[in-house]
Short mmCIF file of C-alpha atoms in Angstrom, two decimals:
data_model
loop_
_atom_site.label_atom_id
_atom_site.label_comp_id
_atom_site.label_asym_id
_atom_site.label_seq_id
_atom_site.Cartn_x
_atom_site.Cartn_y
_atom_site.Cartn_z
CA UNK A 13 -3.13 97.85 42.59
CA UNK A 14 -0.57 96.70 40.06
CA UNK A 15 -0.21 93.05 39.21
CA UNK A 16 2.63 92.88 41.70
CA UNK A 17 0.34 94.02 44.52
CA UNK A 18 1.90 97.45 44.77
CA UNK A 19 0.15 100.80 44.64
CA UNK A 20 0.97 102.48 41.31
CA UNK A 21 3.63 105.17 41.50
CA UNK A 22 1.31 107.83 40.12
CA UNK A 23 -1.28 107.31 42.83
CA UNK A 24 1.27 107.56 45.60
CA UNK A 25 2.72 110.70 44.04
CA UNK A 26 -0.77 112.19 43.63
CA UNK A 27 -1.70 111.52 47.23
CA UNK A 28 1.55 112.96 48.53
CA UNK A 29 1.32 116.06 46.36
CA UNK A 30 -2.21 116.72 47.58
CA UNK A 31 -1.13 116.20 51.16
CA UNK A 32 1.90 118.46 50.75
CA UNK A 33 -0.19 121.24 49.25
CA UNK A 34 -2.22 121.58 52.43
CA UNK A 35 -1.15 123.91 55.17
CA UNK A 36 -0.38 127.57 55.22
CA UNK A 37 3.25 128.60 55.02
CA UNK A 38 2.58 132.30 55.61
CA UNK A 39 4.44 133.82 58.51
CA UNK A 40 6.80 130.88 58.76
CA UNK A 41 9.74 132.75 57.27
CA UNK A 42 9.45 135.51 59.89
CA UNK A 43 9.05 132.91 62.60
CA UNK A 44 12.23 131.16 61.44
CA UNK A 45 14.15 134.43 61.23
CA UNK A 46 13.16 135.17 64.81
CA UNK A 47 14.33 131.77 65.96
CA UNK A 48 17.61 132.11 64.08
CA UNK A 49 18.21 135.49 65.72
CA UNK A 50 18.13 133.80 69.10
CA UNK A 51 20.19 130.77 68.10
CA UNK A 52 23.96 130.84 68.55
CA UNK A 53 25.93 129.47 65.66
CA UNK A 54 28.54 126.84 66.28
CA UNK A 55 31.72 128.46 65.21
CA UNK A 56 33.96 127.20 62.47
CA UNK A 57 35.67 123.89 62.87
CA UNK A 58 34.79 123.39 66.51
CA UNK A 59 31.34 122.28 65.55
CA UNK A 60 32.62 119.05 64.20
CA UNK A 61 35.30 118.21 66.71
CA UNK A 62 33.94 116.57 69.76
CA UNK A 63 34.95 117.37 73.29
CA UNK A 64 34.79 114.46 75.69
CA UNK A 65 31.49 114.13 77.54
CA UNK A 66 31.02 116.61 80.32
CA UNK A 67 34.03 118.71 79.40
CA UNK A 68 33.94 122.09 77.78
CA UNK A 69 36.02 123.47 74.96
CA UNK A 70 38.75 125.75 76.14
CA UNK A 71 39.33 128.23 73.36
CA UNK A 72 42.44 129.78 74.84
CA UNK A 73 44.08 126.39 75.08
CA UNK A 74 43.09 125.62 71.55
CA UNK A 75 44.71 128.81 70.33
CA UNK A 76 48.01 127.87 71.93
CA UNK A 77 47.78 124.33 70.59
CA UNK A 78 46.88 125.52 67.11
CA UNK A 79 49.97 127.71 67.10
CA UNK A 80 52.06 124.78 68.25
CA UNK A 81 50.48 122.64 65.59
CA UNK A 82 51.36 125.22 62.96
CA UNK A 83 54.97 124.94 63.97
CA UNK A 84 54.82 121.16 63.84
CA UNK A 85 53.13 121.17 60.48
CA UNK A 86 55.64 123.63 59.10
CA UNK A 87 58.47 121.50 60.41
CA UNK A 88 57.31 118.38 58.66
CA UNK A 89 56.96 120.27 55.43
CA UNK A 90 53.39 119.61 54.51
CA UNK A 91 52.88 121.08 51.10
CA UNK A 92 49.23 120.33 50.70
CA UNK A 93 47.94 123.77 51.59
CA UNK A 94 50.65 125.55 49.66
CA UNK A 95 49.08 124.33 46.46
CA UNK A 96 52.18 122.63 45.18
CA UNK A 97 51.22 119.94 42.69
CA UNK A 98 51.65 116.40 43.95
CA UNK A 99 53.07 114.08 41.35
CA UNK A 100 51.25 110.83 40.89
CA UNK A 101 47.88 111.98 42.19
CA UNK A 102 44.83 110.52 40.55
CA UNK A 103 42.49 112.33 38.19
CA UNK A 104 40.02 113.37 40.88
CA UNK A 105 42.56 114.96 43.16
CA UNK A 106 41.49 118.45 44.11
CA UNK A 107 43.66 121.32 43.02
CA UNK A 108 44.29 123.49 46.05
CA UNK A 109 44.39 127.18 45.36
CA UNK A 110 47.95 128.47 45.65
CA UNK A 111 48.28 130.50 48.80
CA UNK A 112 51.68 131.63 50.00
CA UNK A 113 50.29 132.44 53.43
CA UNK A 114 50.83 129.70 56.01
CA UNK A 115 47.50 128.35 57.07
CA UNK A 116 46.81 125.85 59.79
CA UNK A 117 43.10 125.45 59.26
CA UNK A 118 41.86 122.18 57.84
CA UNK A 119 42.01 122.11 54.09
CA UNK A 120 38.24 121.95 54.02
CA UNK A 121 38.23 125.66 54.74
CA UNK A 122 39.11 126.17 51.10
CA UNK A 123 36.40 123.81 49.95
CA UNK A 124 34.85 126.39 47.64
CA UNK A 125 37.88 126.00 45.40
CA UNK A 126 38.00 122.23 45.51
CA UNK A 127 36.54 120.34 42.61
CA UNK A 128 34.72 117.38 44.07
CA UNK A 129 34.92 114.05 42.34
CA UNK A 130 31.92 113.20 40.22
CA UNK A 131 29.86 110.33 41.56
CA UNK A 132 31.24 106.93 40.75
CA UNK A 133 34.45 108.36 39.48
CA UNK A 134 36.83 105.64 38.39
CA UNK A 135 39.99 105.32 40.44
CA UNK A 136 42.56 103.56 38.35
CA UNK A 137 45.82 102.29 39.74
CA UNK A 138 47.68 105.16 41.33
CA UNK A 139 47.66 107.57 44.20
CA UNK A 140 44.58 109.60 45.02
CA UNK A 141 43.36 112.24 47.44
CA UNK A 142 40.01 111.62 49.11
CA UNK A 143 38.22 114.78 48.07
CA UNK A 144 37.39 117.09 50.96
CA UNK A 145 37.55 114.46 53.68
CA UNK A 146 39.03 115.63 56.95
CA UNK A 147 41.60 114.67 58.06
CA UNK A 148 43.28 114.73 54.68
CA UNK A 149 43.42 111.22 53.30
CA UNK A 150 45.54 109.87 50.49
CA UNK A 151 45.36 106.33 49.23
CA UNK A 152 46.95 104.21 46.56
CA UNK A 153 44.96 101.78 44.45
CA UNK A 154 46.42 98.82 42.65
CA UNK A 155 43.13 97.70 41.11
CA UNK A 156 40.24 99.67 39.73
CA UNK A 157 37.83 101.14 42.26
CA UNK A 158 34.99 103.58 41.98
CA UNK A 159 34.39 106.44 44.34
CA UNK A 160 31.00 107.66 45.48
CA UNK A 161 30.24 111.31 46.24
CA UNK A 162 32.16 112.41 49.27
CA UNK A 163 32.16 115.16 51.82
CA UNK A 164 34.36 116.30 54.65
CA UNK A 165 33.00 113.52 56.84
CA UNK A 166 32.31 110.74 54.37
CA UNK A 167 34.11 109.06 51.53
CA UNK A 168 33.41 105.72 49.91
CA UNK A 169 35.04 103.41 47.42
CA UNK A 170 33.57 100.39 45.64
CA UNK A 171 35.61 97.61 44.07
CA UNK A 172 34.96 97.47 40.33
CA UNK A 173 34.75 93.68 40.26
CA UNK A 174 32.49 91.15 38.59
CA UNK A 175 30.42 90.53 41.73
CA UNK A 176 29.52 94.19 41.94
CA UNK A 177 28.83 94.33 38.23
CA UNK A 178 26.34 91.48 38.57
CA UNK A 179 24.77 93.10 41.59
CA UNK A 180 24.50 96.44 39.86
CA UNK A 181 22.86 94.84 36.84
CA UNK A 182 20.38 92.84 38.87
CA UNK A 183 19.62 95.16 41.75
CA UNK A 184 21.17 98.48 40.92
CA UNK A 185 23.71 98.62 43.74
CA UNK A 186 26.97 96.98 44.75
CA UNK A 187 27.38 94.24 47.33
CA UNK A 188 30.75 95.33 48.64
CA UNK A 189 32.29 98.68 49.47
CA UNK A 190 34.53 100.53 51.90
CA UNK A 191 33.18 103.60 53.70
CA UNK A 192 35.28 106.09 55.63
CA UNK A 193 33.52 108.35 58.15
CA UNK A 194 34.54 110.95 60.67
CA UNK A 195 33.18 111.21 64.21
CA UNK A 196 30.66 108.43 64.16
CA UNK A 197 29.03 107.36 67.40
CA UNK A 198 27.69 104.03 68.51
CA UNK A 199 23.95 103.97 67.82
CA UNK A 200 21.51 103.66 70.69
CA UNK A 201 20.75 100.01 71.33
CA UNK A 202 17.09 100.80 71.93
CA UNK A 203 16.61 101.79 68.27
CA UNK A 204 16.01 105.46 69.04
CA UNK A 205 17.54 108.00 66.69
CA UNK A 206 20.39 108.83 69.04
CA UNK A 207 23.87 107.86 70.15
CA UNK A 208 24.28 105.23 72.83
CA UNK A 209 24.64 107.13 76.11
CA UNK A 210 27.76 106.69 78.17
CA UNK A 211 30.13 105.75 75.36
CA UNK A 212 33.36 107.75 75.37
CA UNK A 213 34.82 109.54 72.33
CA UNK A 214 37.95 107.50 71.64
CA UNK A 215 38.49 104.60 69.27
CA UNK A 216 38.83 102.25 72.22
CA UNK A 217 35.56 103.48 73.68
CA UNK A 218 33.66 103.07 70.42
CA UNK A 219 35.04 99.67 69.46
CA UNK A 220 34.61 98.48 73.04
CA UNK A 221 30.95 99.42 72.97
CA UNK A 222 30.40 97.70 69.63
CA UNK A 223 32.14 94.57 70.85
CA UNK A 224 29.66 94.08 73.68
CA UNK A 225 26.52 95.02 71.77
CA UNK A 226 23.90 92.31 72.23
CA UNK A 227 22.69 90.45 69.17
CA UNK A 228 26.02 90.35 67.38
CA UNK A 229 28.83 87.91 66.82
CA UNK A 230 31.94 90.04 67.31
CA UNK A 231 35.64 89.24 67.26
CA UNK A 232 37.96 90.44 70.00
CA UNK A 233 39.09 94.03 69.29
CA UNK A 234 42.66 94.20 68.08
CA UNK A 235 44.98 97.20 67.95
CA UNK A 236 45.77 98.58 64.49
CA UNK A 237 47.62 101.48 62.95
CA UNK A 238 46.17 102.89 59.75
CA UNK A 239 47.86 105.74 57.94
CA UNK A 240 49.91 106.54 61.00
CA UNK A 241 46.88 106.78 63.30
CA UNK A 242 46.20 104.23 66.01
CA UNK A 243 42.97 102.51 66.77
CA UNK A 244 41.13 99.21 67.06
CA UNK A 245 39.36 96.82 64.74
CA UNK A 246 36.58 94.24 65.02
CA UNK A 247 34.66 92.00 62.67
CA UNK A 248 30.99 91.54 63.32
CA UNK A 249 27.79 90.08 61.98
CA UNK A 250 24.28 89.48 63.21
CA UNK A 251 23.83 86.60 65.62
CA UNK A 252 21.14 84.51 63.91
CA UNK A 253 19.83 83.39 67.29
CA UNK A 254 19.55 86.86 68.77
CA UNK A 255 16.25 87.97 67.27
CA UNK A 256 17.36 91.59 67.47
CA UNK A 257 14.76 93.91 65.98
CA UNK A 258 13.85 97.55 65.65
CA UNK A 259 10.25 98.70 65.16
CA UNK A 260 10.82 100.45 61.84
CA UNK A 261 12.83 97.64 60.25
CA UNK A 262 11.24 94.51 58.91
CA UNK A 263 14.22 92.15 59.13
CA UNK A 264 16.20 91.23 62.22
CA UNK A 265 18.38 94.24 62.86
CA UNK A 266 20.85 95.51 65.43
CA UNK A 267 21.64 99.25 65.43
CA UNK A 268 25.35 99.93 65.15
CA UNK A 269 26.52 103.40 64.24
CA UNK A 270 25.02 106.87 64.29
CA UNK A 271 25.73 110.52 63.48
CA UNK A 272 23.09 113.21 63.98
CA UNK A 273 21.32 114.15 60.75
CA UNK A 274 23.75 112.05 58.77
CA UNK A 275 23.87 108.39 59.55
CA UNK A 276 21.84 105.64 61.18
CA UNK A 277 23.04 102.21 60.22
CA UNK A 278 22.80 98.73 61.64
CA UNK A 279 23.51 95.11 60.88
CA UNK A 280 21.08 92.96 58.94
CA UNK A 281 21.11 89.22 58.24
CA UNK A 282 23.84 88.01 55.91
CA UNK A 283 25.93 91.14 56.18
CA UNK A 284 29.61 91.06 57.13
CA UNK A 285 31.26 94.08 58.67
CA UNK A 286 34.82 94.96 59.56
CA UNK A 287 34.98 98.18 61.53
CA UNK A 288 38.21 100.04 62.16
CA UNK A 289 38.12 103.10 64.40
CA UNK A 290 41.21 105.25 64.75
CA UNK A 291 41.93 108.32 66.83
CA UNK A 292 42.83 111.48 64.94
CA UNK A 293 45.97 113.00 66.40
CA UNK A 294 47.54 115.33 67.26
CA UNK A 295 44.66 117.55 68.32
CA UNK A 296 44.42 120.23 70.99
CA UNK A 297 43.82 119.03 74.53
CA UNK A 298 40.24 118.18 75.34
CA UNK A 299 39.41 117.60 71.68
CA UNK A 300 38.78 114.22 70.13
CA UNK A 301 38.06 113.12 66.61
CA UNK A 302 37.90 109.64 65.17
CA UNK A 303 37.84 108.08 61.75
CA UNK A 304 35.72 104.99 61.24
CA UNK A 305 36.40 102.70 58.31
CA UNK A 306 33.65 100.22 57.45
CA UNK A 307 34.48 97.32 55.17
CA UNK A 308 31.07 95.95 54.25
CA UNK A 309 29.57 93.11 52.27
CA UNK A 310 25.99 91.99 51.92
CA UNK A 311 27.20 88.69 50.49
CA UNK A 312 29.03 86.30 52.80
CA UNK A 313 30.49 84.49 49.80
CA UNK A 314 32.14 87.70 48.61
CA UNK A 315 33.57 88.58 52.02
CA UNK A 316 37.00 86.96 51.79
CA UNK A 317 37.68 88.41 48.36
CA UNK A 318 36.50 91.80 49.54
CA UNK A 319 38.84 91.70 52.51
CA UNK A 320 41.66 90.60 50.26
CA UNK A 321 41.43 93.82 48.25
CA UNK A 322 40.23 96.16 51.01
CA UNK A 323 42.87 95.53 53.64
CA UNK A 324 45.77 96.22 51.26
CA UNK A 325 43.96 99.41 50.29
CA UNK A 326 43.76 100.46 53.94
CA UNK A 327 47.47 99.84 54.28
CA UNK A 328 48.06 102.58 51.71
CA UNK A 329 46.05 105.16 53.65
CA UNK A 330 47.99 108.25 54.68
CA UNK A 331 46.34 110.77 56.97
CA UNK A 332 47.53 114.33 57.44
CA UNK A 333 46.06 115.99 60.49
CA UNK A 334 45.78 119.75 60.38
CA UNK A 335 44.31 120.87 63.70
CA UNK A 336 41.62 123.52 63.68
CA UNK A 337 42.38 127.20 63.91
CA UNK A 338 41.02 129.11 66.90
CA UNK B 12 36.84 94.43 34.64
CA UNK B 13 35.58 94.90 31.13
CA UNK B 14 34.78 98.32 29.78
CA UNK B 15 31.09 97.49 29.57
CA UNK B 16 31.06 96.24 33.16
CA UNK B 17 32.67 99.39 34.36
CA UNK B 18 30.20 101.38 32.29
CA UNK B 19 27.37 99.56 34.08
CA UNK B 20 28.77 100.49 37.45
CA UNK B 21 29.44 104.07 36.55
CA UNK B 22 25.87 104.55 35.42
CA UNK B 23 24.53 103.76 38.85
CA UNK B 24 24.90 107.29 39.99
CA UNK B 25 22.54 109.69 41.66
CA UNK B 26 21.25 112.69 39.84
CA UNK B 27 23.08 115.68 41.10
CA UNK B 28 21.12 118.72 42.14
CA UNK B 29 21.70 121.78 40.05
CA UNK B 30 24.98 123.41 40.86
CA UNK B 31 24.52 126.44 43.05
CA UNK B 32 25.33 129.80 41.56
CA UNK B 33 28.40 131.71 42.61
CA UNK B 34 26.13 134.14 44.42
CA UNK B 35 24.57 131.28 46.40
CA UNK B 36 27.94 129.86 47.35
CA UNK B 37 28.92 133.33 48.48
CA UNK B 38 25.79 133.48 50.64
CA UNK B 39 26.70 130.12 52.19
CA UNK B 40 30.19 131.44 52.91
CA UNK B 41 28.86 134.59 54.52
CA UNK B 42 26.24 132.72 56.52
CA UNK B 43 28.94 130.37 57.81
CA UNK B 44 30.74 133.42 59.10
CA UNK B 45 27.69 134.42 61.13
CA UNK B 46 25.90 136.70 58.64
CA UNK B 47 22.21 136.20 59.46
CA UNK B 48 21.08 138.40 56.61
CA UNK B 49 22.95 136.18 54.16
CA UNK B 50 21.39 133.12 55.78
CA UNK B 51 17.95 134.70 55.39
CA UNK B 52 18.51 135.37 51.69
CA UNK B 53 19.95 131.90 51.18
CA UNK B 54 17.01 130.14 52.80
CA UNK B 55 14.06 132.35 51.81
CA UNK B 56 13.22 130.29 48.73
CA UNK B 57 13.91 127.02 50.47
CA UNK B 58 11.45 127.36 53.33
CA UNK B 59 8.29 126.52 51.43
CA UNK B 60 9.71 123.40 49.69
CA UNK B 61 10.96 122.18 53.07
CA UNK B 62 7.56 122.87 54.60
CA UNK B 63 5.80 120.97 51.79
CA UNK B 64 8.06 117.96 52.29
CA UNK B 65 7.38 118.13 56.02
CA UNK B 66 3.65 118.35 55.34
CA UNK B 67 3.80 115.26 53.16
CA UNK B 68 5.69 113.28 55.77
CA UNK B 69 3.97 114.52 58.91
CA UNK B 70 0.50 115.32 57.62
CA UNK B 71 -0.23 118.00 60.22
CA UNK B 72 0.31 121.68 59.62
CA UNK B 73 1.43 122.56 63.15
CA UNK B 74 3.90 119.69 63.22
CA UNK B 75 5.19 120.61 59.77
CA UNK B 76 5.70 124.24 60.80
CA UNK B 77 7.56 123.19 63.96
CA UNK B 78 9.71 120.77 62.01
CA UNK B 79 10.50 123.34 59.33
CA UNK B 80 11.55 125.86 61.94
CA UNK B 81 13.70 123.23 63.62
CA UNK B 82 15.31 122.43 60.26
CA UNK B 83 16.43 125.98 59.60
CA UNK B 84 17.57 126.69 63.13
CA UNK B 85 19.57 123.49 63.01
CA UNK B 86 20.99 124.47 59.62
CA UNK B 87 22.01 127.86 61.00
CA UNK B 88 23.59 126.36 64.10
CA UNK B 89 25.46 123.62 62.25
CA UNK B 90 26.45 125.52 59.13
CA UNK B 91 30.06 125.43 60.27
CA UNK B 92 29.97 121.67 59.80
CA UNK B 93 29.20 122.03 56.08
CA UNK B 94 32.59 121.75 54.44
CA UNK B 95 31.58 121.56 50.79
CA UNK B 96 29.71 124.77 50.14
CA UNK B 97 28.35 123.46 46.84
CA UNK B 98 26.37 120.76 48.63
CA UNK B 99 24.22 123.06 50.71
CA UNK B 100 20.96 121.82 49.20
CA UNK B 101 21.82 118.15 49.66
CA UNK B 102 22.91 118.86 53.21
CA UNK B 103 19.73 120.80 53.94
CA UNK B 104 17.63 118.02 52.40
CA UNK B 105 19.16 115.51 54.80
CA UNK B 106 18.29 117.75 57.72
CA UNK B 107 14.69 118.04 56.50
CA UNK B 108 14.06 114.31 56.25
CA UNK B 109 15.91 113.45 59.44
CA UNK B 110 14.10 116.14 61.41
CA UNK B 111 10.75 114.88 60.15
CA UNK B 112 11.76 111.32 60.90
CA UNK B 113 12.68 112.26 64.45
CA UNK B 114 9.42 114.19 64.85
CA UNK B 115 7.44 111.17 63.72
CA UNK B 116 9.35 108.87 66.01
CA UNK B 117 8.69 111.14 68.95
CA UNK B 118 5.04 110.98 68.05
CA UNK B 119 5.15 107.19 67.71
CA UNK B 120 7.03 106.78 70.95
CA UNK B 121 4.23 108.55 72.76
CA UNK B 122 1.93 105.74 71.78
CA UNK B 123 1.55 102.76 74.04
CA UNK B 124 2.58 100.38 71.35
CA UNK B 125 3.53 100.58 67.74
CA UNK B 126 1.81 97.95 65.65
CA UNK B 127 3.18 96.97 62.30
CA UNK B 128 0.62 97.24 59.54
CA UNK B 129 1.54 93.87 58.10
CA UNK B 130 1.19 92.20 61.48
CA UNK B 131 -2.14 93.90 61.91
CA UNK B 132 -3.38 92.73 58.53
CA UNK B 133 -2.18 89.21 59.20
CA UNK B 134 -3.73 89.22 62.65
CA UNK B 135 -7.05 90.28 61.24
CA UNK B 136 -6.93 87.51 58.67
CA UNK B 137 -7.32 89.91 55.79
CA UNK B 138 -7.50 88.44 52.30
CA UNK B 139 -4.25 88.30 50.36
CA UNK B 140 -5.99 89.15 47.13
CA UNK B 141 -5.32 92.83 46.72
CA UNK B 142 -6.83 93.20 43.28
CA UNK B 143 -10.10 94.66 44.70
CA UNK B 144 -12.58 96.77 42.76
CA UNK B 145 -11.35 99.93 41.11
CA UNK B 146 -12.20 103.13 42.81
CA UNK B 147 -14.78 105.24 41.06
CA UNK B 148 -14.06 108.33 43.03
CA UNK B 149 -10.51 109.58 42.75
CA UNK B 150 -10.83 111.79 45.78
CA UNK B 151 -12.09 108.94 47.93
CA UNK B 152 -9.24 106.83 46.62
CA UNK B 153 -6.69 109.43 47.63
CA UNK B 154 -8.35 109.76 51.05
CA UNK B 155 -8.05 106.04 51.55
CA UNK B 156 -4.47 106.05 50.38
CA UNK B 157 -3.64 108.90 52.73
CA UNK B 158 -5.19 107.17 55.72
CA UNK B 159 -3.14 104.12 54.85
CA UNK B 160 -0.03 106.27 54.57
CA UNK B 161 -0.67 107.61 58.07
CA UNK B 162 -0.46 104.05 59.36
CA UNK B 163 3.12 103.63 58.17
CA UNK B 164 6.14 103.82 60.43
CA UNK B 165 8.37 106.93 60.12
CA UNK B 166 11.04 105.42 57.91
CA UNK B 167 8.47 104.11 55.43
CA UNK B 168 6.83 107.53 55.15
CA UNK B 169 10.14 109.32 54.66
CA UNK B 170 11.23 106.86 51.98
CA UNK B 171 7.99 107.17 50.03
CA UNK B 172 8.01 110.97 50.16
CA UNK B 173 11.63 111.21 49.10
CA UNK B 174 11.09 108.81 46.21
CA UNK B 175 7.56 109.55 44.99
CA UNK B 176 7.19 113.23 45.79
CA UNK B 177 10.69 114.66 45.83
CA UNK B 178 11.80 112.22 43.09
CA UNK B 179 15.16 111.61 44.68
CA UNK B 180 17.14 108.74 43.21
CA UNK B 181 17.82 105.80 45.48
CA UNK B 182 21.48 106.74 45.87
CA UNK B 183 20.58 110.15 47.28
CA UNK B 184 17.90 108.64 49.52
CA UNK B 185 20.48 106.24 50.88
CA UNK B 186 22.91 109.08 51.41
CA UNK B 187 20.29 111.19 53.19
CA UNK B 188 19.32 108.36 55.51
CA UNK B 189 22.84 107.08 56.03
CA UNK B 190 22.11 103.58 54.82
CA UNK B 191 23.55 101.51 51.98
CA UNK B 192 21.84 101.85 48.62
CA UNK B 193 20.75 98.25 48.68
CA UNK B 194 19.10 98.69 52.02
CA UNK B 195 17.34 101.84 50.79
CA UNK B 196 16.03 100.06 47.74
CA UNK B 197 14.73 97.07 49.67
CA UNK B 198 13.18 99.30 52.32
CA UNK B 199 11.49 101.35 49.62
CA UNK B 200 9.98 98.22 48.17
CA UNK B 201 8.93 97.12 51.64
CA UNK B 202 7.34 100.50 52.30
CA UNK B 203 5.22 100.18 49.17
CA UNK B 204 4.13 96.70 50.20
CA UNK B 205 3.23 97.99 53.64
CA UNK B 206 1.22 100.77 52.05
CA UNK B 207 -0.72 98.15 50.15
CA UNK B 208 -1.33 96.18 53.35
CA UNK B 209 -2.43 99.35 55.12
CA UNK B 210 -5.02 99.99 52.42
CA UNK B 211 -6.48 96.56 53.05
CA UNK B 212 -6.77 97.44 56.72
CA UNK B 213 -8.44 100.76 55.86
CA UNK B 214 -10.95 99.03 53.61
CA UNK B 215 -12.32 96.97 56.48
#
């Protein structure tokens, strides 16, 4: 053991490498190919839009709605997909490929041409586009923020303030940030790696389920409109008297939000959360999508200041919803 | 914020995997459109690394093979959800660790009760002095360490494999597990402490 009581890194690495080297991989590729042959692939954008529980996706209806949406989008003059430059965009704004053909698919369909922001890119004062996030999100910063790597379903910004600088220097990570997710479920209360059963797909459903989760101190949900989309918002923290725990987590812990193969996250002592969930609209009938914004701090003392810069940032959010193509 | 402070923040960034080649991005595109042959070519060289990671986490060949198959079937099924084609490897890596984590949890849930290693050590009144004699036999040492590793809960195993075997930076570990970086770092430290406690249990 090291002086600090920990197993040296090299020994752990050696043990794991030896363990990993065991086992015969032969035949596995053919086995996987066989399984893939039998597996249907979720098609295009429908894989990440969620029908309400117990209801199927009606492709014919979606086709009609997509056509209608194209008309709507054309009418409001969205220039994003046309590739026209947008004055005032920040340095990490993607440059859409010019395409004279009208296109109603989400912009992410051209993601191969989009230059993602580098991790921890500085966002100076100005207007920015949130990478490949869907629905398209633009925001305006007055102060300096940093952005973390994003994807079509995740985007994060960190205030470049002294508290985060101290935290980065001492522990290597910030104490405050704002995360934006798409289609996040309420995590199962029993700590299993799953969504809580019985929770509906809308913002009201999700916030309502969070508001009654045992082990938390939660404010009453209030209605909000962010970037033109409507939803609800709550503040929450761990109830120190609850004793909520999960087997794999050492500290008191209450599971909160979940997305398969992407996210499992819960509340720990001392953390402050503001969660805003908004419904993405307009979408075809029977389709739901939500955006969840998490304003988070691990330091109660930093919470008020964090809110003071985060809420004005949210007020600058502008969403553009481009419904999926059939 | 001063320039140096901003510099400090900007340097907390995960290592980025090597950028995929144009040919690989093209394979991802074709596979997303339902081309199984393209998916096969894209994944052929990625099966063994995924299997080795699964072996390290799960420790059993049959379980690792099942998990690896599940990973690639899931990747095929969900490829339409991958919007940034350049991040295929990062996306696949998340599926690998989360599939193994779920497999371990299923295995744990089949047990009557899951006992934390630290609670076990405390309950047994084990000595806190972990300095112990050095091991003369490296193989025996690794055996002991591996038995201790098998006592860890799923999240601890996944964290240790991602950090010590796959050498992923904390930011990418956090991203893969969907937790804040700070939480990932503290859980990694906790996992190492639990591994130490598990060794004490194994020594008895």
